[in-house]
CSV table of N, CA, C and O in Angstrom, one decimal:
chain,number,residue,atom,x,y,z
A,29,UNK,N,-35.2,90.2,-89.7
A,29,UNK,CA,-33.9,90.4,-90.3
A,29,UNK,C,-33.6,89.2,-91.2
A,29,UNK,O,-33.8,88.1,-90.9
A,30,UNK,N,-33.2,89.5,-92.4
A,30,UNK,CA,-32.8,88.4,-93.4
A,30,UNK,C,-31.5,87.8,-93.1
A,30,UNK,O,-30.5,88.6,-92.8
A,31,UNK,N,-31.4,86.5,-93.1
A,31,UNK,CA,-30.1,85.9,-92.8
A,31,UNK,C,-29.4,85.7,-94.2
A,31,UNK,O,-30.0,85.5,-95.2
A,32,UNK,N,-28.1,85.6,-94.1
A,32,UNK,CA,-27.2,85.4,-95.3
A,32,UNK,C,-26.4,84.2,-95.1
A,32,UNK,O,-25.7,84.1,-94.0
A,33,UNK,N,-26.3,83.3,-96.0
A,33,UNK,CA,-25.5,82.1,-96.0
A,33,UNK,C,-24.7,82.1,-97.3
A,33,UNK,O,-25.2,82.0,-98.4
A,34,UNK,N,-23.4,82.0,-97.1
A,34,UNK,CA,-22.5,82.0,-98.3
A,34,UNK,C,-21.9,80.6,-98.4
A,34,UNK,O,-21.5,80.0,-97.5
A,35,UNK,N,-21.8,80.1,-99.7
A,35,UNK,CA,-21.2,78.8,-100.0
A,35,UNK,C,-20.0,79.0,-100.9
A,35,UNK,O,-20.0,79.8,-101.9
A,36,UNK,N,-18.9,78.3,-100.6
A,36,UNK,CA,-17.8,78.2,-101.5
A,36,UNK,C,-17.4,76.8,-101.8
A,36,UNK,O,-17.7,75.9,-100.9
A,37,UNK,N,-16.8,76.5,-102.9
A,37,UNK,CA,-16.3,75.2,-103.2
A,37,UNK,C,-14.9,75.0,-102.6
A,37,UNK,O,-14.3,74.0,-102.8
A,38,UNK,N,-14.3,76.1,-102.0
A,38,UNK,CA,-13.0,76.0,-101.4
A,38,UNK,C,-11.9,75.8,-102.5
A,38,UNK,O,-11.0,75.0,-102.4
A,39,UNK,N,-12.0,76.7,-103.5
A,39,UNK,CA,-11.0,76.6,-104.6
A,39,UNK,C,-10.3,78.0,-104.6
A,39,UNK,O,-10.8,79.0,-104.2
A,40,UNK,N,-9.1,78.0,-105.2
A,40,UNK,CA,-8.3,79.2,-105.2
A,40,UNK,C,-8.9,80.4,-105.8
A,40,UNK,O,-8.8,81.6,-105.4
A,41,UNK,N,-9.7,80.2,-106.9
A,41,UNK,CA,-10.3,81.4,-107.6
A,41,UNK,C,-11.2,82.2,-106.8
A,41,UNK,O,-11.3,83.4,-107.0
A,42,UNK,N,-11.8,81.6,-105.8
A,42,UNK,CA,-12.8,82.3,-104.9
A,42,UNK,C,-12.1,83.4,-104.2
A,42,UNK,O,-12.6,84.5,-104.1
A,43,UNK,N,-10.9,83.1,-103.6
A,43,UNK,CA,-10.2,84.2,-102.9
A,43,UNK,C,-9.4,85.1,-103.9
A,43,UNK,O,-9.3,86.3,-103.6
A,44,UNK,N,-9.0,84.5,-105.0
A,44,UNK,CA,-8.2,85.3,-105.9
A,44,UNK,C,-9.1,86.4,-106.5
A,44,UNK,O,-8.7,87.6,-106.7
A,45,UNK,N,-10.3,86.0,-106.9
A,45,UNK,CA,-11.3,87.0,-107.6
A,45,UNK,C,-12.2,87.7,-106.5
A,45,UNK,O,-12.8,88.7,-106.8
A,46,UNK,N,-12.2,87.1,-105.3
A,46,UNK,CA,-13.1,87.7,-104.3
A,46,UNK,C,-14.5,87.5,-104.4
A,46,UNK,O,-15.3,88.5,-104.4
A,47,UNK,N,-15.0,86.3,-104.6
A,47,UNK,CA,-16.4,86.0,-104.8
A,47,UNK,C,-16.8,84.7,-104.1
A,47,UNK,O,-15.9,83.9,-103.7
A,48,UNK,N,-18.1,84.5,-103.9
A,48,UNK,CA,-18.6,83.3,-103.4
A,48,UNK,C,-19.3,82.5,-104.5
A,48,UNK,O,-19.8,83.1,-105.5
A,49,UNK,N,-19.4,81.2,-104.4
A,49,UNK,CA,-20.0,80.4,-105.4
A,49,UNK,C,-21.6,80.6,-105.3
A,49,UNK,O,-22.2,80.6,-106.4
A,50,UNK,N,-22.1,80.9,-104.1
A,50,UNK,CA,-23.5,81.1,-104.0
A,50,UNK,C,-23.7,81.9,-102.7
A,50,UNK,O,-22.9,81.8,-101.8
A,51,UNK,N,-24.8,82.6,-102.7
A,51,UNK,CA,-25.2,83.4,-101.5
A,51,UNK,C,-26.7,83.3,-101.3
A,51,UNK,O,-27.4,83.5,-102.3
A,52,UNK,N,-27.1,82.9,-100.1
A,52,UNK,CA,-28.5,82.8,-99.8
A,52,UNK,C,-28.9,84.1,-99.0
A,52,UNK,O,-28.2,84.4,-98.0
A,53,UNK,N,-29.9,84.7,-99.5
A,53,UNK,CA,-30.4,85.9,-98.8
A,53,UNK,C,-32.0,85.7,-98.7
A,53,UNK,O,-32.7,85.8,-99.7
A,54,UNK,N,-32.4,85.4,-97.5
A,54,UNK,CA,-33.8,85.1,-97.4
A,54,UNK,C,-34.2,83.8,-98.1
A,54,UNK,O,-33.5,82.8,-97.9
A,55,UNK,N,-35.2,83.8,-99.0
A,55,UNK,CA,-35.6,82.6,-99.7
A,55,UNK,C,-34.9,82.4,-101.0
A,55,UNK,O,-35.2,81.4,-101.6
A,56,UNK,N,-34.1,83.3,-101.4
A,56,UNK,CA,-33.4,83.2,-102.7
A,56,UNK,C,-32.0,82.8,-102.5
A,56,UNK,O,-31.3,83.3,-101.6
A,57,UNK,N,-31.5,82.0,-103.5
A,57,UNK,CA,-30.1,81.7,-103.5
A,57,UNK,C,-29.6,82.1,-104.9
A,57,UNK,O,-30.1,81.7,-105.9
A,58,UNK,N,-28.5,82.9,-104.9
A,58,UNK,CA,-27.9,83.4,-106.2
A,58,UNK,C,-26.6,82.6,-106.4
A,58,UNK,O,-25.8,82.7,-105.5
A,59,UNK,N,-26.6,81.9,-107.5
A,59,UNK,CA,-25.4,81.1,-107.8
A,59,UNK,C,-24.5,81.7,-108.8
A,59,UNK,O,-25.0,82.1,-109.9
A,60,UNK,N,-23.3,82.0,-108.5
A,60,UNK,CA,-22.3,82.5,-109.4
A,60,UNK,C,-22.1,81.6,-110.6
A,60,UNK,O,-22.5,80.4,-110.6
A,61,UNK,N,-21.6,82.1,-111.7
A,61,UNK,CA,-21.3,81.3,-112.9
A,61,UNK,C,-20.5,80.1,-112.5
A,61,UNK,O,-19.4,80.2,-112.0
A,62,UNK,N,-21.1,78.9,-112.8
A,62,UNK,CA,-20.4,77.7,-112.6
A,62,UNK,C,-19.8,77.2,-113.9
A,62,UNK,O,-20.3,77.5,-115.0
A,63,UNK,N,-18.7,76.5,-113.8
A,63,UNK,CA,-18.0,75.9,-115.0
A,63,UNK,C,-17.5,74.5,-114.6
A,63,UNK,O,-17.7,74.1,-113.5
A,64,UNK,N,-17.0,73.8,-115.6
A,64,UNK,CA,-16.5,72.5,-115.4
A,64,UNK,C,-15.1,72.5,-114.8
A,64,UNK,O,-14.1,72.6,-115.5
A,65,UNK,N,-15.0,72.5,-113.4
A,65,UNK,CA,-13.7,72.5,-112.8
A,65,UNK,C,-13.6,71.3,-111.9
A,65,UNK,O,-14.6,70.7,-111.4
A,66,UNK,N,-12.4,70.9,-111.6
A,66,UNK,CA,-12.1,69.7,-110.7
A,66,UNK,C,-12.1,70.1,-109.2
A,66,UNK,O,-12.3,71.3,-108.9
A,67,UNK,N,-11.9,69.2,-108.4
A,67,UNK,CA,-11.9,69.4,-106.9
A,67,UNK,C,-10.9,70.4,-106.5
A,67,UNK,O,-11.1,71.1,-105.4
A,68,UNK,N,-9.8,70.6,-107.2
A,68,UNK,CA,-8.8,71.6,-106.8
A,68,UNK,C,-9.1,73.0,-107.4
A,68,UNK,O,-8.3,73.9,-107.2
A,69,UNK,N,-10.1,73.0,-108.2
A,69,UNK,CA,-10.5,74.3,-108.8
A,69,UNK,C,-9.9,74.6,-110.2
A,69,UNK,O,-10.1,75.6,-110.8
A,70,UNK,N,-9.2,73.6,-110.7
A,70,UNK,CA,-8.7,73.7,-112.1
A,70,UNK,C,-9.7,73.4,-113.1
A,70,UNK,O,-10.5,72.5,-113.0
A,71,UNK,N,-9.7,74.2,-114.2
A,71,UNK,CA,-10.6,74.0,-115.3
A,71,UNK,C,-10.3,72.6,-116.0
A,71,UNK,O,-9.1,72.3,-116.2
A,72,UNK,N,-11.4,71.9,-116.3
A,72,UNK,CA,-11.2,70.6,-117.0
A,72,UNK,C,-11.2,70.8,-118.5
A,72,UNK,O,-12.3,70.9,-119.1
A,73,UNK,N,-10.1,71.0,-119.2
A,73,UNK,CA,-10.2,71.3,-120.6
A,73,UNK,C,-10.7,70.1,-121.4
A,73,UNK,O,-10.3,69.0,-121.1
A,74,UNK,N,-11.5,70.4,-122.3
A,74,UNK,CA,-12.0,69.4,-123.3
A,74,UNK,C,-12.6,70.1,-124.4
A,74,UNK,O,-13.2,71.2,-124.3
A,75,UNK,N,-12.5,69.6,-125.6
A,75,UNK,CA,-13.2,70.2,-126.8
A,75,UNK,C,-14.6,69.8,-126.9
A,75,UNK,O,-15.4,70.3,-127.7
A,76,UNK,N,-15.1,68.9,-126.0
A,76,UNK,CA,-16.4,68.4,-126.0
A,76,UNK,C,-17.3,69.3,-125.1
A,76,UNK,O,-17.3,69.1,-123.9
A,77,UNK,N,-18.2,70.1,-125.7
A,77,UNK,CA,-19.0,71.0,-124.9
A,77,UNK,C,-20.0,70.2,-124.0
A,77,UNK,O,-20.4,70.6,-122.9
A,78,UNK,N,-20.5,69.0,-124.5
A,78,UNK,CA,-21.4,68.2,-123.7
A,78,UNK,C,-20.7,67.8,-122.4
A,78,UNK,O,-21.4,67.8,-121.4
A,79,UNK,N,-19.5,67.4,-122.5
A,79,UNK,CA,-18.7,67.1,-121.2
A,79,UNK,C,-18.6,68.3,-120.3
A,79,UNK,O,-18.7,68.1,-119.1
A,80,UNK,N,-18.3,69.4,-120.9
A,80,UNK,CA,-18.2,70.7,-120.1
A,80,UNK,C,-19.6,70.9,-119.4
A,80,UNK,O,-19.6,71.3,-118.3
A,81,UNK,N,-20.7,70.8,-120.1
A,81,UNK,CA,-22.0,71.0,-119.5
A,81,UNK,C,-22.2,70.1,-118.4
A,81,UNK,O,-22.7,70.5,-117.3
A,82,UNK,N,-21.9,68.8,-118.5
A,82,UNK,CA,-22.1,67.8,-117.5
A,82,UNK,C,-21.3,68.2,-116.2
A,82,UNK,O,-21.8,68.2,-115.1
A,83,UNK,N,-20.0,68.6,-116.4
A,83,UNK,CA,-19.2,69.1,-115.3
A,83,UNK,C,-19.8,70.3,-114.6
A,83,UNK,O,-19.7,70.5,-113.4
A,84,UNK,N,-20.3,71.2,-115.5
A,84,UNK,CA,-20.9,72.5,-115.0
A,84,UNK,C,-22.1,72.2,-114.1
A,84,UNK,O,-22.3,72.7,-113.0
A,85,UNK,N,-23.0,71.4,-114.7
A,85,UNK,CA,-24.2,71.0,-113.9
A,85,UNK,C,-23.9,70.2,-112.7
A,85,UNK,O,-24.6,70.4,-111.6
A,86,UNK,N,-22.8,69.4,-112.7
A,86,UNK,CA,-22.4,68.7,-111.5
A,86,UNK,C,-22.0,69.7,-110.4
A,86,UNK,O,-22.3,69.5,-109.2
A,87,UNK,N,-21.3,70.8,-110.8
A,87,UNK,CA,-21.0,71.8,-109.8
A,87,UNK,C,-22.2,72.6,-109.3
A,87,UNK,O,-22.2,72.9,-108.1
A,88,UNK,N,-23.2,72.8,-110.1
A,88,UNK,CA,-24.4,73.4,-109.6
A,88,UNK,C,-25.1,72.4,-108.6
A,88,UNK,O,-25.6,72.8,-107.6
A,89,UNK,N,-25.0,71.1,-108.9
A,89,UNK,CA,-25.6,70.1,-108.0
A,89,UNK,C,-24.9,70.2,-106.6
A,89,UNK,O,-25.6,70.0,-105.6
A,90,UNK,N,-23.7,70.5,-106.6
A,90,UNK,CA,-23.0,70.6,-105.3
A,90,UNK,C,-23.6,71.8,-104.5
A,90,UNK,O,-23.7,71.7,-103.2
A,91,UNK,N,-23.9,72.9,-105.2
A,91,UNK,CA,-24.5,74.0,-104.5
A,91,UNK,C,-25.9,73.7,-104.0
A,91,UNK,O,-26.2,74.0,-102.9
A,92,UNK,N,-26.6,73.0,-104.9
A,92,UNK,CA,-28.0,72.6,-104.5
A,92,UNK,C,-27.9,71.7,-103.2
A,92,UNK,O,-28.7,71.9,-102.3
A,93,UNK,N,-27.0,70.7,-103.2
A,93,UNK,CA,-26.9,69.8,-102.1
A,93,UNK,C,-26.5,70.6,-100.8
A,93,UNK,O,-27.1,70.3,-99.7
A,94,UNK,N,-25.7,71.6,-100.9
A,94,UNK,CA,-25.3,72.4,-99.7
A,94,UNK,C,-26.5,73.0,-99.1
A,94,UNK,O,-26.6,73.0,-97.9
A,95,UNK,N,-27.4,73.5,-99.9
A,95,UNK,CA,-28.6,74.2,-99.4
A,95,UNK,C,-29.8,73.3,-99.2
A,95,UNK,O,-30.8,73.8,-98.8
A,96,UNK,N,-29.7,72.1,-99.6
A,96,UNK,CA,-30.8,71.1,-99.4
A,96,UNK,C,-32.0,71.4,-100.3
A,96,UNK,O,-33.1,71.3,-100.0
A,97,UNK,N,-31.7,71.9,-101.6
A,97,UNK,CA,-32.7,72.2,-102.5
A,97,UNK,C,-32.5,71.3,-103.8
A,97,UNK,O,-31.5,70.6,-103.9
A,98,UNK,N,-33.4,71.4,-104.7
A,98,UNK,CA,-33.4,70.6,-105.9
A,98,UNK,C,-33.4,71.5,-107.2
A,98,UNK,O,-33.7,72.7,-107.1
A,99,UNK,N,-33.2,70.8,-108.3
A,99,UNK,CA,-33.2,71.5,-109.6
A,99,UNK,C,-34.6,72.1,-109.9
A,99,UNK,O,-34.7,73.1,-110.6
A,100,UNK,N,-35.6,71.5,-109.3
A,100,UNK,CA,-37.0,72.0,-109.5
A,100,UNK,C,-37.2,73.4,-108.9
A,100,UNK,O,-38.2,74.1,-109.1
A,101,UNK,N,-36.3,73.8,-108.0
A,101,UNK,CA,-36.4,75.1,-107.4
A,101,UNK,C,-35.6,76.2,-108.1
A,101,UNK,O,-35.6,77.4,-107.6
A,102,UNK,N,-34.9,75.8,-109.1
A,102,UNK,CA,-34.1,76.8,-109.9
A,102,UNK,C,-35.2,77.6,-110.7
A,102,UNK,O,-35.9,77.0,-111.5
A,103,UNK,N,-35.2,78.9,-110.5
A,103,UNK,CA,-36.3,79.7,-111.2
A,103,UNK,C,-35.7,80.4,-112.5
A,103,UNK,O,-36.5,80.7,-113.4
A,104,UNK,N,-34.4,80.6,-112.5
A,104,UNK,CA,-33.8,81.2,-113.7
A,104,UNK,C,-32.4,80.8,-113.9
A,104,UNK,O,-31.7,80.5,-112.9
A,105,UNK,N,-31.9,80.8,-115.1
A,105,UNK,CA,-30.5,80.5,-115.3
A,105,UNK,C,-30.0,81.4,-116.5
A,105,UNK,O,-30.8,81.8,-117.4
A,106,UNK,N,-28.7,81.7,-116.5
A,106,UNK,CA,-28.1,82.4,-117.6
A,106,UNK,C,-26.9,81.6,-118.0
A,106,UNK,O,-26.1,81.2,-117.2
A,107,UNK,N,-26.9,81.2,-119.3
A,107,UNK,CA,-25.9,80.4,-119.9
A,107,UNK,C,-25.0,81.3,-120.8
A,107,UNK,O,-25.5,82.1,-121.6
A,108,UNK,N,-23.7,81.3,-120.6
A,108,UNK,CA,-22.7,82.0,-121.4
A,108,UNK,C,-22.0,80.9,-122.2
A,108,UNK,O,-21.4,80.0,-121.7
A,109,UNK,N,-22.1,81.0,-123.6
A,109,UNK,CA,-21.7,80.0,-124.4
A,109,UNK,C,-20.8,80.6,-125.5
A,109,UNK,O,-21.2,81.4,-126.3
A,110,UNK,N,-19.6,80.0,-125.7
A,110,UNK,CA,-18.7,80.4,-126.8
A,110,UNK,C,-19.2,79.7,-128.0
A,110,UNK,O,-19.6,78.5,-128.0
A,111,UNK,N,-19.3,80.4,-129.1
A,111,UNK,CA,-19.8,79.9,-130.4
A,111,UNK,C,-21.2,79.3,-130.2
A,111,UNK,O,-21.5,78.2,-130.5
A,112,UNK,N,-22.1,80.2,-129.7
A,112,UNK,CA,-23.5,79.7,-129.4
A,112,UNK,C,-24.2,79.2,-130.6
A,112,UNK,O,-24.9,78.1,-130.4
A,113,UNK,N,-24.1,79.8,-131.7
A,113,UNK,CA,-24.8,79.3,-132.9
A,113,UNK,C,-24.4,77.8,-133.2
A,113,UNK,O,-25.2,76.9,-133.4
A,114,UNK,N,-23.1,77.6,-133.2
A,114,UNK,CA,-22.5,76.3,-133.4
A,114,UNK,C,-22.9,75.3,-132.4
A,114,UNK,O,-23.1,74.1,-132.6
A,115,UNK,N,-22.9,75.7,-131.1
A,115,UNK,CA,-23.2,74.8,-130.0
A,115,UNK,C,-24.6,74.8,-129.4
A,115,UNK,O,-24.9,74.1,-128.5
A,116,UNK,N,-25.5,75.5,-130.1
A,116,UNK,CA,-26.9,75.6,-129.5
A,116,UNK,C,-27.6,74.3,-129.3
A,116,UNK,O,-28.2,74.1,-128.3
A,117,UNK,N,-27.5,73.4,-130.3
A,117,UNK,CA,-28.2,72.1,-130.2
A,117,UNK,C,-27.6,71.3,-129.0
A,117,UNK,O,-28.4,70.7,-128.3
A,118,UNK,N,-26.3,71.3,-128.9
A,118,UNK,CA,-25.7,70.5,-127.8
A,118,UNK,C,-26.1,71.1,-126.4
A,118,UNK,O,-26.4,70.4,-125.5
A,119,UNK,N,-26.1,72.4,-126.3
A,119,UNK,CA,-26.5,73.1,-125.1
A,119,UNK,C,-27.9,72.8,-124.8
A,119,UNK,O,-28.3,72.5,-123.6
A,120,UNK,N,-28.8,72.9,-125.8
A,120,UNK,CA,-30.2,72.6,-125.6
A,120,UNK,C,-30.4,71.2,-125.1
A,120,UNK,O,-31.2,71.0,-124.1
A,121,UNK,N,-29.7,70.3,-125.7
A,121,UNK,CA,-29.8,68.8,-125.3
A,121,UNK,C,-29.4,68.6,-123.8
A,121,UNK,O,-30.0,68.0,-123.0
A,122,UNK,N,-28.2,69.3,-123.5
A,122,UNK,CA,-27.7,69.1,-122.1
A,122,UNK,C,-28.6,69.8,-121.1
A,122,UNK,O,-28.8,69.3,-120.0
A,123,UNK,N,-29.2,70.9,-121.5
A,123,UNK,CA,-30.2,71.6,-120.6
A,123,UNK,C,-31.4,70.7,-120.3
A,123,UNK,O,-31.8,70.6,-119.2
A,124,UNK,N,-32.0,70.2,-121.4
A,124,UNK,CA,-33.1,69.3,-121.2
A,124,UNK,C,-32.8,68.1,-120.4
A,124,UNK,O,-33.6,67.6,-119.6
A,125,UNK,N,-31.6,67.5,-120.6
A,125,UNK,CA,-31.2,66.3,-119.8
A,125,UNK,C,-31.1,66.7,-118.4
A,125,UNK,O,-31.4,65.9,-117.5
A,126,UNK,N,-30.6,67.8,-118.0
A,126,UNK,CA,-30.4,68.3,-116.7
A,126,UNK,C,-31.7,68.5,-116.0
A,126,UNK,O,-31.9,68.1,-114.8
A,127,UNK,N,-32.6,69.3,-116.6
A,127,UNK,CA,-33.8,69.7,-116.0
A,127,UNK,C,-35.0,68.8,-116.2
A,127,UNK,O,-36.0,68.9,-115.4
A,128,UNK,N,-35.0,67.9,-117.1
A,128,UNK,CA,-36.1,67.0,-117.3
A,128,UNK,C,-37.3,67.8,-117.7
A,128,UNK,O,-37.3,68.6,-118.6
A,129,UNK,N,-38.4,67.7,-117.0
A,129,UNK,CA,-39.6,68.4,-117.3
A,129,UNK,C,-39.7,69.8,-116.7
A,129,UNK,O,-40.6,70.6,-117.0
A,130,UNK,N,-38.8,70.1,-115.8
A,130,UNK,CA,-38.8,71.4,-115.2
A,130,UNK,C,-38.2,72.4,-116.2
A,130,UNK,O,-37.3,72.1,-116.9
A,131,UNK,N,-38.8,73.6,-116.2
A,131,UNK,CA,-38.4,74.6,-117.2
A,131,UNK,C,-38.2,76.0,-116.5
A,131,UNK,O,-39.1,76.8,-116.4
A,132,UNK,N,-37.0,76.3,-116.1
A,132,UNK,CA,-36.7,77.6,-115.5
A,132,UNK,C,-36.7,78.7,-116.6
A,132,UNK,O,-36.5,78.3,-117.8
A,133,UNK,N,-36.8,79.9,-116.2
A,133,UNK,CA,-36.6,81.0,-117.2
A,133,UNK,C,-35.1,80.9,-117.5
A,133,UNK,O,-34.3,80.5,-116.7
A,134,UNK,N,-34.8,81.1,-118.8
A,134,UNK,CA,-33.4,80.9,-119.3
A,134,UNK,C,-33.0,81.9,-120.3
A,134,UNK,O,-33.8,82.3,-121.2
A,135,UNK,N,-31.8,82.4,-120.2
A,135,UNK,CA,-31.2,83.3,-121.2
A,135,UNK,C,-29.8,82.7,-121.6
A,135,UNK,O,-29.0,82.3,-120.7
A,136,UNK,N,-29.6,82.6,-122.9
A,136,UNK,CA,-28.4,82.1,-123.4
A,136,UNK,C,-27.7,83.2,-124.1
A,136,UNK,O,-28.3,83.9,-125.0
A,137,UNK,N,-26.5,83.5,-123.8
A,137,UNK,CA,-25.7,84.6,-124.4
A,137,UNK,C,-24.5,84.0,-125.1
A,137,UNK,O,-23.7,83.2,-124.5
A,138,UNK,N,-24.3,84.4,-126.4
A,138,UNK,CA,-23.1,84.0,-127.1
A,138,UNK,C,-22.0,84.9,-126.7
A,138,UNK,O,-22.2,86.1,-126.7
A,139,UNK,N,-20.8,84.4,-126.4
A,139,UNK,CA,-19.7,85.2,-125.9
A,139,UNK,C,-18.5,84.8,-126.8
A,139,UNK,O,-18.4,83.7,-127.3
A,140,UNK,N,-17.5,85.7,-126.9
A,140,UNK,CA,-16.3,85.4,-127.6
A,140,UNK,C,-15.3,84.6,-126.8
A,140,UNK,O,-14.5,83.8,-127.4
A,141,UNK,N,-15.3,84.8,-125.5
A,141,UNK,CA,-14.4,84.0,-124.7
A,141,UNK,C,-14.9,84.0,-123.2
A,141,UNK,O,-15.7,84.8,-122.8
A,142,UNK,N,-14.4,83.0,-122.5
A,142,UNK,CA,-14.7,82.9,-121.0
A,142,UNK,C,-13.3,82.9,-120.3
A,142,UNK,O,-12.3,83.2,-120.9
A,143,UNK,N,-13.3,82.7,-119.0
A,143,UNK,CA,-12.1,82.9,-118.2
A,143,UNK,C,-11.0,82.0,-118.6
A,143,UNK,O,-9.8,82.5,-118.6
A,144,UNK,N,-11.2,80.7,-118.9
A,144,UNK,CA,-10.1,79.8,-119.1
A,144,UNK,C,-10.0,79.4,-120.6
A,144,UNK,O,-11.0,79.2,-121.2
A,145,UNK,N,-8.8,79.2,-121.1
A,145,UNK,CA,-8.6,78.8,-122.5
A,145,UNK,C,-9.3,77.5,-122.7
A,145,UNK,O,-9.2,76.5,-121.8
A,146,UNK,N,-10.2,77.4,-123.7
A,146,UNK,CA,-10.9,76.2,-124.0
A,146,UNK,C,-12.3,76.1,-123.3
A,146,UNK,O,-13.1,75.2,-123.5
A,147,UNK,N,-12.5,77.0,-122.3
A,147,UNK,CA,-13.8,77.0,-121.6
A,147,UNK,C,-14.9,77.5,-122.6
A,147,UNK,O,-14.8,78.5,-123.3
A,148,UNK,N,-16.0,76.7,-122.8
A,148,UNK,CA,-17.0,77.0,-123.7
A,148,UNK,C,-18.3,77.3,-123.1
A,148,UNK,O,-19.2,77.8,-123.8
A,149,UNK,N,-18.5,77.1,-121.8
A,149,UNK,CA,-19.8,77.3,-121.1
A,149,UNK,C,-19.6,77.7,-119.7
A,149,UNK,O,-18.7,77.3,-119.0
A,150,UNK,N,-20.5,78.6,-119.2
A,150,UNK,CA,-20.6,79.0,-117.8
A,150,UNK,C,-22.1,79.2,-117.5
A,150,UNK,O,-22.8,79.8,-118.4
A,151,UNK,N,-22.5,78.8,-116.4
A,151,UNK,CA,-24.0,78.9,-116.1
A,151,UNK,C,-24.1,79.5,-114.7
A,151,UNK,O,-23.6,79.0,-113.7
A,152,UNK,N,-24.9,80.6,-114.5
A,152,UNK,CA,-25.4,81.1,-113.2
A,152,UNK,C,-26.9,80.9,-113.1
A,152,UNK,O,-27.6,80.7,-114.1
A,153,UNK,N,-27.3,80.9,-111.9
A,153,UNK,CA,-28.8,80.6,-111.7
A,153,UNK,C,-29.3,81.2,-110.4
A,153,UNK,O,-28.5,81.6,-109.5
A,154,UNK,N,-30.6,81.3,-110.3
A,154,UNK,CA,-31.3,81.8,-109.1
A,154,UNK,C,-32.2,80.7,-108.6
A,154,UNK,O,-32.9,80.1,-109.4
A,155,UNK,N,-32.2,80.4,-107.3
A,155,UNK,CA,-33.1,79.4,-106.7
A,155,UNK,C,-34.0,80.0,-105.7
A,155,UNK,O,-33.6,80.8,-104.9
A,156,UNK,N,-35.3,79.6,-105.8
A,156,UNK,CA,-36.3,80.0,-104.8
A,156,UNK,C,-36.6,78.8,-103.9
A,156,UNK,O,-37.2,77.9,-104.3
A,157,UNK,N,-36.2,79.0,-102.6
A,157,UNK,CA,-36.3,77.9,-101.7
A,157,UNK,C,-37.7,77.6,-101.3
A,157,UNK,O,-38.0,76.6,-100.7
A,158,UNK,N,-38.6,78.6,-101.5
A,158,UNK,CA,-40.1,78.4,-101.2
A,158,UNK,C,-40.8,77.5,-102.2
A,158,UNK,O,-41.9,77.0,-101.9
A,159,UNK,N,-40.2,77.3,-103.3
A,159,UNK,CA,-40.9,76.4,-104.3
A,159,UNK,C,-40.8,74.9,-103.9
A,159,UNK,O,-39.9,74.5,-103.2
A,160,UNK,N,-41.8,74.1,-104.3
A,160,UNK,CA,-41.7,72.7,-104.0
A,160,UNK,C,-40.4,72.0,-104.5
A,160,UNK,O,-40.0,72.3,-105.7
A,161,UNK,N,-39.8,71.1,-103.8
A,161,UNK,CA,-38.7,70.5,-104.2
A,161,UNK,C,-39.0,69.4,-105.2
A,161,UNK,O,-38.3,69.0,-106.0
């Protein structure tokens, strides 16, 4: 039987929208779209997409820490980016800085808006716990 482990950041949006930040099912961990939010779950508004990326990846790191896995075990990610053409170079730079030499499968989607006013990026990912850390 496959075990399921659910992770939450304990922020209001999780109960309001009815979702988990991540769920582990067997060897895979599916991470919901992460964004740059503070400890209370409020979005950190900034016009600087690089700062939003750093905050978003920091929240992904919290999920990784909970499950005892590393960035090298992320097998795929989906990035949702407002004004993707305008922000593509900054997003690419932030992605390379986060992953270093690791290269997960990646899809970037340009979107017209995200959940919060001023939000420019959201990232979901899948982690395979059987991969080397």
